[in-house]
PDB file of C-alpha atoms in Angstrom:
ATOM      1  CA  MET N   1     -18.835  11.272   2.863  1.00 97.00           C
ATOM      2  CA  GLU N   2     -16.293   9.028   4.707  1.00 97.00           C
ATOM      3  CA  ASP N   3     -16.537   5.355   4.116  1.00 97.00           C
ATOM      4  CA  PRO N   4     -17.357   3.916   6.442  1.00 96.00           C
ATOM      5  CA  GLY N   5     -19.185   6.963   8.056  1.00 95.00           C
ATOM      6  CA  SER N   6     -22.329   7.863   9.742  1.00 93.00           C
ATOM      7  CA  LEU N   7     -25.450   6.261   8.329  1.00 94.00           C
ATOM      8  CA  GLY N   8     -27.493   8.944  10.129  1.00 92.00           C
ATOM      9  CA  ALA N   9     -25.775  11.702   8.479  1.00 93.00           C
ATOM     10  CA  ARG N  10     -25.904  10.136   4.994  1.00 94.00           C
ATOM     11  CA  GLN N  11     -29.580   9.483   5.429  1.00 95.00           C
ATOM     12  CA  HIS N  12     -30.414  13.287   6.430  1.00 90.00           C
ATOM     13  CA  LEU N  13     -28.254  14.489   3.467  1.00 93.00           C
ATOM     14  CA  ARG N  14     -29.962  12.115   0.864  1.00 94.00           C
ATOM     15  CA  HIS N  15     -33.288  13.429   2.219  1.00 92.00           C
ATOM     16  CA  TRP N  16     -32.491  16.767   1.127  1.00 88.00           C
ATOM     17  CA  GLN N  17     -31.612  15.305  -2.421  1.00 93.00           C
ATOM     18  CA  MET N  18     -27.711  15.529  -1.894  1.00 93.00           C
ATOM     19  CA  ARG N  19     -25.402  13.058  -3.257  1.00 94.00           C
ATOM     20  CA  THR N  20     -23.153  11.233  -0.727  1.00 95.00           C
ATOM     21  CA  PRO N  21     -20.336   9.720  -2.930  1.00 96.00           C
ATOM     22  CA  PRO N  22     -18.366   7.347  -0.526  1.00 97.00           C
ATOM     23  CA  VAL N  23     -14.608   8.203   0.165  1.00 98.00           C
ATOM     24  CA  ALA N  24     -12.525   5.556   1.601  1.00 97.00           C
ATOM     25  CA  VAL N  25     -10.925   5.836   5.281  1.00 97.00           C
ATOM     26  CA  ASP N  26      -7.814   3.906   6.187  1.00 95.00           C
ATOM     27  CA  SER N  27      -5.476   4.000   9.094  1.00 92.00           C
ATOM     28  CA  ARG N  28      -4.451   7.569   8.329  1.00 94.00           C
ATOM     29  CA  GLY N  29      -7.917   8.705   7.868  1.00 95.00           C
ATOM     30  CA  ILE N  30      -9.840   9.887   4.817  1.00 97.00           C
ATOM     31  CA  SER N  31      -8.188   9.443   1.448  1.00 97.00           C
ATOM     32  CA  VAL N  32      -7.761  12.743  -0.081  1.00 97.00           C
ATOM     33  CA  ASP N  33      -6.810  11.423  -3.491  1.00 97.00           C
ATOM     34  CA  GLU N  34     -10.187   9.642  -3.654  1.00 97.00           C
ATOM     35  CA  LEU N  35     -11.704  13.009  -2.624  1.00 97.00           C
ATOM     36  CA  TYR N  36     -10.285  14.821  -5.581  1.00 97.00           C
ATOM     37  CA  ALA N  37     -11.170  12.044  -7.919  1.00 97.00           C
ATOM     38  CA  CYS N  38     -14.970  11.934  -6.947  1.00 95.00           C
ATOM     39  CA  GLY N  39     -15.225  15.568  -7.945  1.00 95.00           C
ATOM     40  CA  ALA N  40     -17.391  16.628  -4.752  1.00 95.00           C
ATOM     41  CA  PRO N  41     -17.651  20.291  -3.805  1.00 96.00           C
ATOM     42  CA  ALA N  42     -17.977  19.381   0.024  1.00 97.00           C
ATOM     43  CA  VAL N  43     -17.001  16.743   2.154  1.00 98.00           C
ATOM     44  CA  LEU N  44     -18.246  15.655   5.840  1.00 97.00           C
ATOM     45  CA  VAL N  45     -15.354  14.356   8.036  1.00 97.00           C
ATOM     46  CA  THR N  46     -14.931  13.357  11.536  1.00 94.00           C
ATOM     47  CA  PRO N  47     -11.148  14.160  11.912  1.00 93.00           C
ATOM     48  CA  ALA N  48     -10.344  14.166  15.672  1.00 90.00           C
ATOM     49  CA  HIS N  49     -12.205  10.431  16.025  1.00 87.00           C
ATOM     50  CA  GLN N  50     -13.379   9.195  12.855  1.00 91.00           C
ATOM     51  CA  PHE N  51     -16.725   7.591  12.951  1.00 91.00           C
ATOM     52  CA  PRO N  52     -16.784   4.319  13.203  1.00 91.00           C
ATOM     53  CA  THR N  53     -13.413   3.399  12.890  1.00 89.00           C
ATOM     54  CA  GLY N  54     -11.782   5.634  15.590  1.00 86.00           C
ATOM     55  CA  VAL N  55      -8.959   6.732  13.435  1.00 89.00           C
ATOM     56  CA  VAL N  56      -7.425  10.230  13.863  1.00 90.00           C
ATOM     57  CA  LEU N  57      -6.728  12.164  10.631  1.00 93.00           C
ATOM     58  CA  ASP N  58      -2.635  12.216  10.416  1.00 92.00           C
ATOM     59  CA  GLY N  59      -0.765  15.139   9.774  1.00 91.00           C
ATOM     60  CA  GLU N  60       0.014  14.547   6.000  1.00 94.00           C
ATOM     61  CA  ARG N  61      -3.547  13.721   5.508  1.00 95.00           C
ATOM     62  CA  ARG N  62      -4.584  16.970   7.145  1.00 94.00           C
ATOM     63  CA  ARG N  63      -2.302  19.084   5.039  1.00 94.00           C
ATOM     64  CA  GLU N  64      -3.652  17.569   2.028  1.00 96.00           C
ATOM     65  CA  LEU N  65      -7.314  18.097   2.955  1.00 97.00           C
ATOM     66  CA  MET N  66      -6.286  21.655   3.596  1.00 95.00           C
ATOM     67  CA  ARG N  67      -4.874  21.998   0.216  1.00 96.00           C
ATOM     68  CA  TRP N  68      -8.067  20.395  -1.181  1.00 97.00           C
ATOM     69  CA  ALA N  69     -10.402  22.888   0.533  1.00 96.00           C
ATOM     70  CA  ASP N  70      -8.127  25.931  -0.367  1.00 94.00           C
ATOM     71  CA  GLY N  71      -8.710  24.983  -3.881  1.00 95.00           C
ATOM     72  CA  GLY N  72     -12.302  25.641  -3.515  1.00 95.00           C
ATOM     73  CA  GLY N  73     -13.806  22.753  -1.734  1.00 96.00           C
ATOM     74  CA  LEU N  74     -16.007  23.170   1.484  1.00 97.00           C
ATOM     75  CA  ILE N  75     -15.109  21.021   4.622  1.00 97.00           C
ATOM     76  CA  ILE N  76     -17.909  20.143   7.123  1.00 96.00           C
ATOM     77  CA  GLU N  77     -16.136  19.211  10.362  1.00 96.00           C
ATOM     78  CA  ASP N  78     -18.042  17.100  12.827  1.00 94.00           C
ATOM     79  CA  ASP N  79     -16.177  17.412  16.124  1.00 89.00           C
ATOM     80  CA  TYR N  80     -18.740  15.006  17.876  1.00 82.00           C
ATOM     81  CA  ASN N  81     -16.185  13.328  20.029  1.00 73.00           C
ATOM     82  CA  ALA N  82     -12.817  15.197  20.385  1.00 69.00           C
ATOM     83  CA  GLU N  83     -13.145  15.924  24.210  1.00 72.00           C
ATOM     84  CA  HIS N  84     -12.986  12.201  24.885  1.00 65.00           C
ATOM     85  CA  ARG N  85      -9.390  11.202  24.364  1.00 66.00           C
ATOM     86  CA  TYR N  86      -7.062   9.141  26.487  1.00 66.00           C
ATOM     87  CA  ASP N  87      -3.517   8.356  25.461  1.00 67.00           C
ATOM     88  CA  ARG N  88      -3.132  11.154  23.074  1.00 65.00           C
ATOM     89  CA  PRO N  89      -2.930  14.977  23.112  1.00 69.00           C
ATOM     90  CA  PRO N  90      -5.713  16.899  21.274  1.00 71.00           C
ATOM     91  CA  VAL N  91      -5.345  17.368  17.633  1.00 77.00           C
ATOM     92  CA  ALA N  92      -5.945  20.593  15.921  1.00 79.00           C
ATOM     93  CA  ALA N  93      -9.180  21.066  14.135  1.00 84.00           C
ATOM     94  CA  PRO N  94      -9.010  21.752  10.447  1.00 86.00           C
ATOM     95  CA  ARG N  95     -11.140  24.855  11.205  1.00 88.00           C
ATOM     96  CA  SER N  96      -8.241  26.280  13.132  1.00 85.00           C
ATOM     97  CA  MET N  97      -6.083  26.140  10.018  1.00 86.00           C
ATOM     98  CA  LEU N  98      -8.481  27.453   7.338  1.00 90.00           C
ATOM     99  CA  ALA N  99     -11.414  28.973   8.883  1.00 91.00           C
ATOM    100  CA  GLU N 100     -12.931  30.424   5.688  1.00 95.00           C
ATOM    101  CA  ARG N 101     -13.330  26.957   4.076  1.00 96.00           C
ATOM    102  CA  VAL N 102     -14.615  24.900   7.177  1.00 96.00           C
ATOM    103  CA  CYS N 103     -18.071  24.547   8.837  1.00 96.00           C
ATOM    104  CA  TYR N 104     -17.275  23.383  12.304  1.00 95.00           C
ATOM    105  CA  ALA N 105     -20.154  21.278  14.261  1.00 93.00           C
ATOM    106  CA  GLY N 106     -20.542  19.583  17.235  1.00 89.00           C
ATOM    107  CA  SER N 107     -22.919  18.716  19.997  1.00 86.00           C
ATOM    108  CA  ILE N 108     -23.130  17.902  23.727  1.00 85.00           C
ATOM    109  CA  SER N 109     -24.789  14.447  23.086  1.00 81.00           C
ATOM    110  CA  LYS N 110     -21.743  12.365  24.404  1.00 78.00           C
ATOM    111  CA  LEU N 111     -20.908  14.711  27.085  1.00 80.00           C
ATOM    112  CA  LEU N 112     -24.215  15.529  28.944  1.00 82.00           C
ATOM    113  CA  ALA N 113     -27.155  13.652  27.362  1.00 80.00           C
ATOM    114  CA  PRO N 114     -28.399  12.893  24.002  1.00 79.00           C
ATOM    115  CA  ALA N 115     -31.843  13.733  24.725  1.00 81.00           C
ATOM    116  CA  LEU N 116     -30.934  17.391  25.093  1.00 80.00           C
ATOM    117  CA  ARG N 117     -30.423  17.776  21.338  1.00 80.00           C
ATOM    118  CA  VAL N 118     -28.022  20.718  21.622  1.00 86.00           C
ATOM    119  CA  GLY N 119     -25.439  21.401  19.177  1.00 86.00           C
ATOM    120  CA  TRP N 120     -23.563  24.196  17.092  1.00 88.00           C
ATOM    121  CA  VAL N 121     -22.231  25.250  13.839  1.00 93.00           C
ATOM    122  CA  VAL N 122     -19.378  27.574  13.376  1.00 94.00           C
ATOM    123  CA  ALA N 123     -19.550  28.618   9.573  1.00 95.00           C
ATOM    124  CA  PRO N 124     -17.677  31.055   7.493  1.00 95.00           C
ATOM    125  CA  PRO N 125     -19.482  34.388   7.394  1.00 95.00           C
ATOM    126  CA  ARG N 126     -20.757  33.885   3.610  1.00 95.00           C
ATOM    127  CA  TYR N 127     -22.990  30.854   5.041  1.00 95.00           C
ATOM    128  CA  HIS N 128     -24.594  32.622   8.061  1.00 95.00           C
ATOM    129  CA  GLU N 129     -27.629  33.980   6.246  1.00 95.00           C
ATOM    130  CA  ALA N 130     -28.477  30.178   4.464  1.00 93.00           C
ATOM    131  CA  LEU N 131     -27.709  28.398   7.782  1.00 92.00           C
ATOM    132  CA  VAL N 132     -30.068  30.367   9.679  1.00 91.00           C
ATOM    133  CA  ASP N 133     -32.633  30.148   6.941  1.00 91.00           C
ATOM    134  CA  ALA N 134     -32.339  26.286   6.699  1.00 88.00           C
ATOM    135  CA  LYS N 135     -32.511  26.069  10.669  1.00 88.00           C
ATOM    136  CA  ARG N 136     -35.635  28.059  10.727  1.00 87.00           C
ATOM    137  CA  LEU N 137     -37.461  26.013   7.829  1.00 85.00           C
ATOM    138  CA  THR N 138     -36.245  22.687   9.584  1.00 83.00           C
ATOM    139  CA  ASP N 139     -37.532  22.758  13.228  1.00 82.00           C
ATOM    140  CA  LEU N 140     -38.369  26.504  14.038  1.00 79.00           C
ATOM    141  CA  GLY N 141     -35.581  26.524  16.623  1.00 78.00           C
ATOM    142  CA  ASN N 142     -34.428  25.025  19.882  1.00 81.00           C
ATOM    143  CA  ALA N 143     -35.848  25.227  23.467  1.00 85.00           C
ATOM    144  CA  VAL N 144     -33.975  28.112  25.224  1.00 89.00           C
ATOM    145  CA  LEU N 145     -34.049  26.449  28.856  1.00 90.00           C
ATOM    146  CA  PRO N 146     -31.363  23.642  27.724  1.00 88.00           C
ATOM    147  CA  GLN N 147     -29.284  26.203  26.052  1.00 90.00           C
ATOM    148  CA  LEU N 148     -29.422  28.483  29.013  1.00 92.00           C
ATOM    149  CA  ALA N 149     -28.331  25.555  31.418  1.00 89.00           C
ATOM    150  CA  LEU N 150     -25.608  24.628  29.109  1.00 89.00           C
ATOM    151  CA  ALA N 151     -24.128  28.318  29.225  1.00 92.00           C
ATOM    152  CA  ARG N 152     -24.233  28.257  33.028  1.00 93.00           C
ATOM    153  CA  LEU N 153     -22.374  25.039  32.876  1.00 91.00           C
ATOM    154  CA  MET N 154     -19.526  26.375  30.889  1.00 90.00           C
ATOM    155  CA  GLU N 155     -19.381  29.660  32.572  1.00 94.00           C
ATOM    156  CA  SER N 156     -19.236  27.987  36.092  1.00 95.00           C
ATOM    157  CA  GLY N 157     -16.549  25.625  35.000  1.00 92.00           C
ATOM    158  CA  GLU N 158     -18.944  22.514  35.894  1.00 92.00           C
ATOM    159  CA  MET N 159     -18.634  21.388  32.285  1.00 88.00           C
ATOM    160  CA  GLU N 160     -14.807  20.918  32.230  1.00 88.00           C
ATOM    161  CA  ARG N 161     -15.205  19.249  35.782  1.00 91.00           C
ATOM    162  CA  ARG N 162     -17.755  16.922  34.132  1.00 87.00           C
ATOM    163  CA  LEU N 163     -15.377  15.997  31.291  1.00 85.00           C
ATOM    164  CA  ARG N 164     -12.596  15.282  33.489  1.00 86.00           C
ATOM    165  CA  HIS N 165     -14.895  12.763  35.375  1.00 87.00           C
ATOM    166  CA  LEU N 166     -15.874  11.191  32.217  1.00 84.00           C
ATOM    167  CA  ARG N 167     -12.493  10.681  31.099  1.00 83.00           C
ATOM    168  CA  ARG N 168     -11.589   9.066  34.081  1.00 87.00           C
ATOM    169  CA  ARG N 169     -14.645   6.745  34.033  1.00 87.00           C
ATOM    170  CA  HIS N 170     -14.445   5.838  30.298  1.00 83.00           C
ATOM    171  CA  ARG N 171     -10.782   5.203  30.509  1.00 86.00           C
ATOM    172  CA  MET N 172     -11.610   2.686  33.318  1.00 89.00           C
ATOM    173  CA  ARG N 173     -14.120   1.076  31.200  1.00 88.00           C
ATOM    174  CA  ARG N 174     -11.775   1.162  28.041  1.00 84.00           C
ATOM    175  CA  ASP N 175      -9.072  -0.572  30.039  1.00 88.00           C
ATOM    176  CA  ALA N 176     -11.408  -3.242  31.251  1.00 91.00           C
ATOM    177  CA  MET N 177     -12.614  -3.824  28.007  1.00 88.00           C
ATOM    178  CA  MET N 178      -9.281  -4.164  26.543  1.00 88.00           C
ATOM    179  CA  LYS N 179      -8.101  -6.631  29.106  1.00 92.00           C
ATOM    180  CA  ALA N 180     -11.124  -8.825  28.502  1.00 93.00           C
ATOM    181  CA  ILE N 181     -10.529  -8.775  24.744  1.00 92.00           C
ATOM    182  CA  GLU N 182      -6.878  -9.524  25.422  1.00 92.00           C
ATOM    183  CA  GLU N 183      -7.801 -12.535  27.412  1.00 93.00           C
ATOM    184  CA  HIS N 184     -10.658 -13.974  25.472  1.00 94.00           C
ATOM    185  CA  LEU N 185     -10.172 -12.612  21.874  1.00 92.00           C
ATOM    186  CA  PRO N 186      -6.544 -12.295  21.693  1.00 90.00           C
ATOM    187  CA  ARG N 187      -6.331 -12.150  17.899  1.00 89.00           C
ATOM    188  CA  ALA N 188      -9.198  -9.417  17.657  1.00 86.00           C
ATOM    189  CA  PRO N 189      -7.741  -6.040  16.482  1.00 82.00           C
ATOM    190  CA  VAL N 190      -9.222  -3.116  18.226  1.00 78.00           C
ATOM    191  CA  ARG N 191      -9.134   0.473  16.611  1.00 70.00           C
ATOM    192  CA  GLY N 192     -10.017   3.620  18.329  1.00 62.00           C
ATOM    193  CA  ARG N 193      -8.897   2.794  21.834  1.00 64.00           C
ATOM    194  CA  ARG N 194      -6.967   6.032  22.372  1.00 61.00           C
ATOM    195  CA  GLY N 195     -10.353   8.128  22.303  1.00 53.00           C
ATOM    196  CA  GLY N 196     -14.034   8.183  22.050  1.00 53.00           C
ATOM    197  CA  SER N 197     -16.678   7.613  24.683  1.00 52.00           C
ATOM    198  CA  ALA N 198     -17.274   3.972  26.317  1.00 43.00           C
ATOM    199  CA  SER N 199     -19.515   2.904  23.383  1.00 42.00           C
ATOM    200  CA  ASP N 200     -17.218   4.026  20.608  1.00 43.00           C
ATOM    201  CA  ASP N 201     -14.533   1.333  20.416  1.00 38.00           C
ATOM    202  CA  HIS N 202     -14.961  -1.078  17.610  1.00 35.00           C
ATOM    203  CA  LEU N 203     -13.627  -4.584  16.864  1.00 33.00           C
TER     204      LEU N 203
END
């Protein structure tokens, strides 16, 4: 797992008796050299907006990560916040470059409401049966009504309109926060300012 990284994800994985060796994150993203060194067969990453630093995995590291996966590793890509970006274009998801070695996951928690608990996983075909079994044994399935409502939002275009509204609102909040920091804490470095929801920037 990325270090620093999601405490909640680490706790879930450890509950299922999985090891979660830390792999350092710097200003360019996860250190693939450390990933090789730790010998892990799989890695959980947040490449579009690293949690909690906000770093975007840069191009060279992305290619290194693809080479690591092409050698037999599995990438679990948590695309939890990619839609919330302000001063940069979208970045390609690792799954778009090496679909057979990437499980791509995300949710609508930051876009609609955390309480809906609706997310998704797009996995290589060889993992489908195991994922379905694991899901069934974990919680017996999700409520259908929120999924139908989400489908309607997506089909109608309302989801994209909401995202544009949120980007404008979060950009205004981000700008106000940056102005306050520059005025009152001029020496405080801020990372992750080019993306993320309003609560995701970090001193």
